[in-house]
């Protein structure tokens, strides 16, 4: 019965939720879609309510269809409908059963677990959240007869995000007194106003190992929520991930403890505290809540694919990839199962099986490596011991699926380098765009060096423009002083652009 009903003409509502991972909604709090009207069913008015952290018991993502209180039509309206999360190619990732239900004004129908959070946000993130955007679909049919035409309505909700990445160096760390606070102030890029302060202090002592504690204090009430990743930067410049957390501002308890104690840091002082300096790399993403929502377009009488419409809308926003989603899914299956792999990429700690033909199709460097008279041509192993396991994993994920998961400042920087090395141009462009979009006074010098080293004039120009725009914050910073010491020519070239 369901298959017959699904070929009937219907009203389809597509709702894209951008930056869904940065939603500030707690458990039991919904994100509501823009209201949409189904003219063919008594001009009734509806909304979807999505609970990204679930509602009630369990850890599932809940989704409700709600008939608005001010809806037109009779007191009770009966419809058939289904809810689904869909992929970029319009394939259904998960869907509800087909429901027949009579909705009073202000009434709803609840799916308390449309899908698990683990699937959407972790294990199948690349499928559910391309570019951190979840697409929900609601299809509605008349309960008693067929609609005269198909109608496709698309809506967009964007959660505002401000990302910050910076290096905090705490000098004379071994002499830091217990309970004494050291503060790092983060300012808004837009207006230089205080955004967030972070207090570092030691607690304990005497008979207990001293614990490093961080307290977050918000100064901008527009921000509702933030996610945090904290890394320890050792003497070699390598970053060790220590803490990952999320905070809702306005509630108590915006504090956390460092995964390293003072005693543990001092026990390996030459590695963790070179020059008695504790170097901490921070990655913060602040949520401003919903900053944009609208019904984008309504198509009447169209039976063309929903993906066609989204392609037209997003052509200026999304980077096209050479392989279709269906093919990518098949390739990833081959990779996951390690089926017919004929090459191994070997880091210093791990081996990644892969396929020469897939690597060659994505990279001119791999293609030359496996087809010309190079040592790798007849070998089953490529040594890449200078690359981290995470960078190789991310590179292969992109090669096999044309997607990326949980992009961070660190991963984008490392992927940019490897994409340039192996001439994976589309990946390099994506990483370059991420670095441009997430420039800050604390990381601009690092990106400038990166762009200059890789002769990337486009990225270099973007960073230089940013530095000149924020010169007061950057030119007096420790990062700029280090740039002048290590590459004075590049620093001078950047400053001279102001007078051209």
Coordinates of N, CA and C in Angstrom, one line a residue, residues 375-466:
X375 N 59.8 3.9 -7.9 CA 59.9 2.7 -7.1 C 58.5 2.2 -6.6
X376 N 57.5 3.1 -6.5 CA 56.2 2.7 -6.1 C 55.4 1.9 -7.1
X377 N 55.9 2.0 -8.4 CA 55.1 1.3 -9.5 C 54.9 -0.2 -9.3
X378 N 56.0 -0.8 -8.9 CA 55.9 -2.3 -8.7 C 55.9 -2.6 -7.2
X379 N 55.7 -1.7 -6.3 CA 55.6 -1.9 -4.9 C 54.2 -1.9 -4.4
X380 N 54.0 -2.5 -3.3 CA 52.7 -2.5 -2.7 C 52.6 -1.6 -1.5
X381 N 53.6 -0.7 -1.4 CA 53.6 0.2 -0.2 C 54.2 1.5 -0.5
X382 N 53.5 2.6 0.0 CA 54.1 4.0 -0.1 C 54.3 4.5 1.3
X383 N 55.6 4.8 1.6 CA 55.9 5.3 2.9 C 55.7 6.8 3.0
X384 N 54.8 7.1 3.9 CA 54.5 8.6 4.2 C 54.6 8.8 5.7
X385 N 55.7 8.5 6.2 CA 55.9 8.5 7.7 C 55.9 9.9 8.3
X386 N 56.0 10.9 7.5 CA 55.9 12.3 8.0 C 54.5 12.8 8.2
X387 N 53.5 12.0 7.8 CA 52.1 12.4 7.9 C 51.5 11.7 9.1
X388 N 50.6 12.3 9.8 CA 49.9 11.7 10.9 C 48.8 10.8 10.4
X389 N 48.5 9.8 11.3 CA 47.4 8.9 11.0 C 46.1 9.6 10.6
X390 N 45.8 10.6 11.4 CA 44.5 11.3 11.2 C 44.5 12.1 9.9
X391 N 45.6 12.6 9.5 CA 45.6 13.3 8.2 C 45.5 12.4 7.0
X392 N 46.1 11.2 7.1 CA 46.0 10.2 6.0 C 44.5 9.7 6.0
X393 N 44.0 9.4 7.2 CA 42.6 9.0 7.2 C 41.6 10.0 6.6
X394 N 41.8 11.2 6.9 CA 40.9 12.3 6.3 C 41.2 12.4 4.8
X395 N 42.4 12.3 4.4 CA 42.7 12.4 2.9 C 42.0 11.3 2.2
X396 N 42.1 10.0 2.7 CA 41.4 8.9 2.1 C 39.9 9.0 2.1
X397 N 39.4 9.5 3.2 CA 37.9 9.7 3.3 C 37.5 10.6 2.2
X398 N 38.2 11.7 1.9 CA 37.8 12.6 0.9 C 38.0 12.0 -0.5
X399 N 39.1 11.3 -0.7 CA 39.3 10.6 -2.0 C 38.2 9.6 -2.4
X400 N 37.7 8.9 -1.3 CA 36.7 7.9 -1.6 C 35.3 8.4 -1.5
X401 N 35.1 9.5 -0.8 CA 33.7 9.9 -0.7 C 33.4 11.3 -1.1
X402 N 34.5 12.1 -1.4 CA 34.3 13.5 -1.8 C 33.7 14.3 -0.6
X403 N 33.9 13.8 0.6 CA 33.3 14.5 1.8 C 34.4 14.6 2.9
X404 N 34.1 15.5 3.8 CA 35.0 15.7 5.0 C 34.2 15.6 6.3
X405 N 34.8 15.1 7.3 CA 34.1 15.1 8.6 C 34.8 15.9 9.7
X406 N 34.0 16.6 10.4 CA 34.5 17.4 11.6 C 35.8 18.2 11.3
X407 N 35.6 19.1 10.3 CA 36.8 19.9 9.9 C 37.2 20.9 11.1
X408 N 38.5 20.9 11.4 CA 39.0 21.8 12.5 C 40.1 22.6 11.8
X409 N 40.5 23.6 12.5 CA 41.6 24.4 12.0 C 42.9 23.6 11.8
X410 N 43.2 22.7 12.7 CA 44.4 21.8 12.6 C 44.2 20.9 11.4
X411 N 43.1 20.2 11.3 CA 43.0 19.2 10.2 C 43.0 19.9 8.9
X412 N 42.3 21.1 8.8 CA 42.3 21.8 7.5 C 43.7 22.2 7.1
X413 N 44.5 22.7 8.1 CA 45.9 23.1 7.8 C 46.7 21.9 7.3
X414 N 46.6 20.8 8.0 CA 47.4 19.6 7.6 C 46.9 19.0 6.2
X415 N 45.6 19.0 6.0 CA 45.0 18.5 4.8 C 45.4 19.4 3.6
X416 N 45.5 20.7 3.9 CA 45.9 21.7 2.8 C 47.3 21.3 2.3
X417 N 48.2 21.0 3.3 CA 49.6 20.6 2.9 C 49.6 19.3 2.1
X418 N 48.9 18.3 2.6 CA 48.9 17.0 1.9 C 48.2 17.1 0.5
X419 N 47.2 17.9 0.4 CA 46.5 18.1 -0.9 C 47.4 18.8 -1.9
X420 N 48.2 19.7 -1.4 CA 49.1 20.4 -2.3 C 50.2 19.4 -2.8
X421 N 50.7 18.6 -1.8 CA 51.8 17.6 -2.1 C 51.3 16.6 -3.2
X422 N 50.1 16.1 -3.1 CA 49.6 15.1 -4.0 C 48.7 15.6 -5.1
X423 N 48.6 17.0 -5.2 CA 47.9 17.6 -6.3 C 46.4 17.2 -6.3
X424 N 45.8 17.1 -5.1 CA 44.4 16.8 -5.0 C 43.7 18.2 -4.9
X425 N 43.4 18.8 -6.1 CA 43.1 20.2 -6.2 C 41.8 20.6 -5.5
X426 N 40.8 19.7 -5.7 CA 39.5 20.1 -5.1 C 39.6 20.1 -3.5
X427 N 40.4 19.2 -3.0 CA 40.6 19.1 -1.5 C 41.4 20.4 -1.1
X428 N 42.4 20.7 -1.8 CA 43.2 21.9 -1.5 C 42.3 23.2 -1.5
X429 N 41.4 23.3 -2.5 CA 40.5 24.4 -2.6 C 39.6 24.5 -1.4
X430 N 39.0 23.4 -0.9 CA 38.1 23.3 0.2 C 38.9 23.7 1.5
X431 N 40.1 23.2 1.7 CA 40.9 23.6 2.8 C 41.2 25.1 2.8
X432 N 41.6 25.6 1.6 CA 41.9 27.0 1.5 C 40.7 27.8 1.9
X433 N 39.5 27.5 1.4 CA 38.3 28.2 1.8 C 38.1 28.2 3.2
X434 N 38.3 27.0 3.9 CA 38.1 26.9 5.3 C 39.1 27.9 6.1
X435 N 40.3 27.9 5.6 CA 41.3 28.7 6.3 C 41.0 30.2 6.1
X436 N 40.5 30.6 5.0 CA 40.1 32.0 4.7 C 39.0 32.4 5.6
X437 N 38.0 31.5 5.7 CA 36.8 31.8 6.5 C 37.0 31.8 8.0
X438 N 38.1 31.2 8.4 CA 38.4 31.1 9.9 C 39.6 31.9 10.3
X439 N 40.0 32.9 9.5 CA 41.2 33.7 9.9 C 40.9 34.4 11.2
X440 N 41.9 34.6 12.0 CA 41.8 35.4 13.2 C 43.2 36.1 13.4
X441 N 43.3 37.1 14.3 CA 44.6 37.7 14.5 C 45.6 36.8 15.0
X442 N 45.2 35.7 15.7 CA 46.2 34.8 16.3 C 46.7 33.8 15.3
X443 N 46.0 33.5 14.2 CA 46.5 32.5 13.3 C 46.8 33.0 11.9
X444 N 46.7 34.3 11.6 CA 46.9 34.9 10.3 C 48.3 34.7 9.9
X445 N 49.3 34.9 10.8 CA 50.7 34.8 10.4 C 51.0 33.3 10.0
X446 N 50.4 32.4 10.7 CA 50.6 31.0 10.4 C 50.1 30.7 9.0
X447 N 49.0 31.2 8.6 CA 48.4 30.9 7.3 C 49.2 31.6 6.2
X448 N 49.7 32.8 6.5 CA 50.5 33.6 5.6 C 51.8 32.8 5.2
X449 N 52.4 32.2 6.2 CA 53.6 31.4 6.0 C 53.2 30.2 5.1
X450 N 52.1 29.6 5.5 CA 51.6 28.4 4.7 C 51.4 28.7 3.3
X451 N 50.7 29.8 3.0 CA 50.4 30.2 1.6 C 51.6 30.6 0.9
X452 N 52.6 31.3 1.5 CA 53.8 31.6 0.8 C 54.7 30.4 0.5
X453 N 54.8 29.5 1.4 CA 55.6 28.3 1.2 C 55.0 27.5 0.1
X454 N 53.7 27.4 -0.1 CA 53.1 26.6 -1.1 C 52.8 27.4 -2.4
X455 N 53.3 28.6 -2.4 CA 53.1 29.5 -3.6 C 51.6 29.6 -4.0
X456 N 50.8 29.8 -3.0 CA 49.3 29.9 -3.3 C 49.0 31.4 -3.2
X457 N 49.0 32.1 -4.4 CA 48.8 33.5 -4.4 C 47.5 33.9 -4.0
X458 N 46.4 33.1 -4.3 CA 45.1 33.4 -3.9 C 44.9 33.5 -2.4
X459 N 45.4 32.4 -1.7 CA 45.3 32.4 -0.2 C 46.2 33.4 0.4
X460 N 47.4 33.6 -0.2 CA 48.3 34.6 0.4 C 47.7 36.0 0.3
X461 N 47.1 36.3 -0.8 CA 46.5 37.6 -1.0 C 45.3 37.9 0.0
X462 N 44.5 36.8 0.2 CA 43.4 36.9 1.2 C 43.9 37.1 2.6
X463 N 45.0 36.5 3.0 CA 45.6 36.6 4.3 C 46.2 38.0 4.5
X464 N 46.9 38.5 3.5 CA 47.5 39.8 3.5 C 46.4 40.9 3.7
X465 N 45.3 40.7 2.9 CA 44.2 41.7 3.1 C 43.7 41.7 4.5
X466 N 43.6 40.5 5.1 CA 43.0 40.3 6.4 C 44.0 41.0 7.4

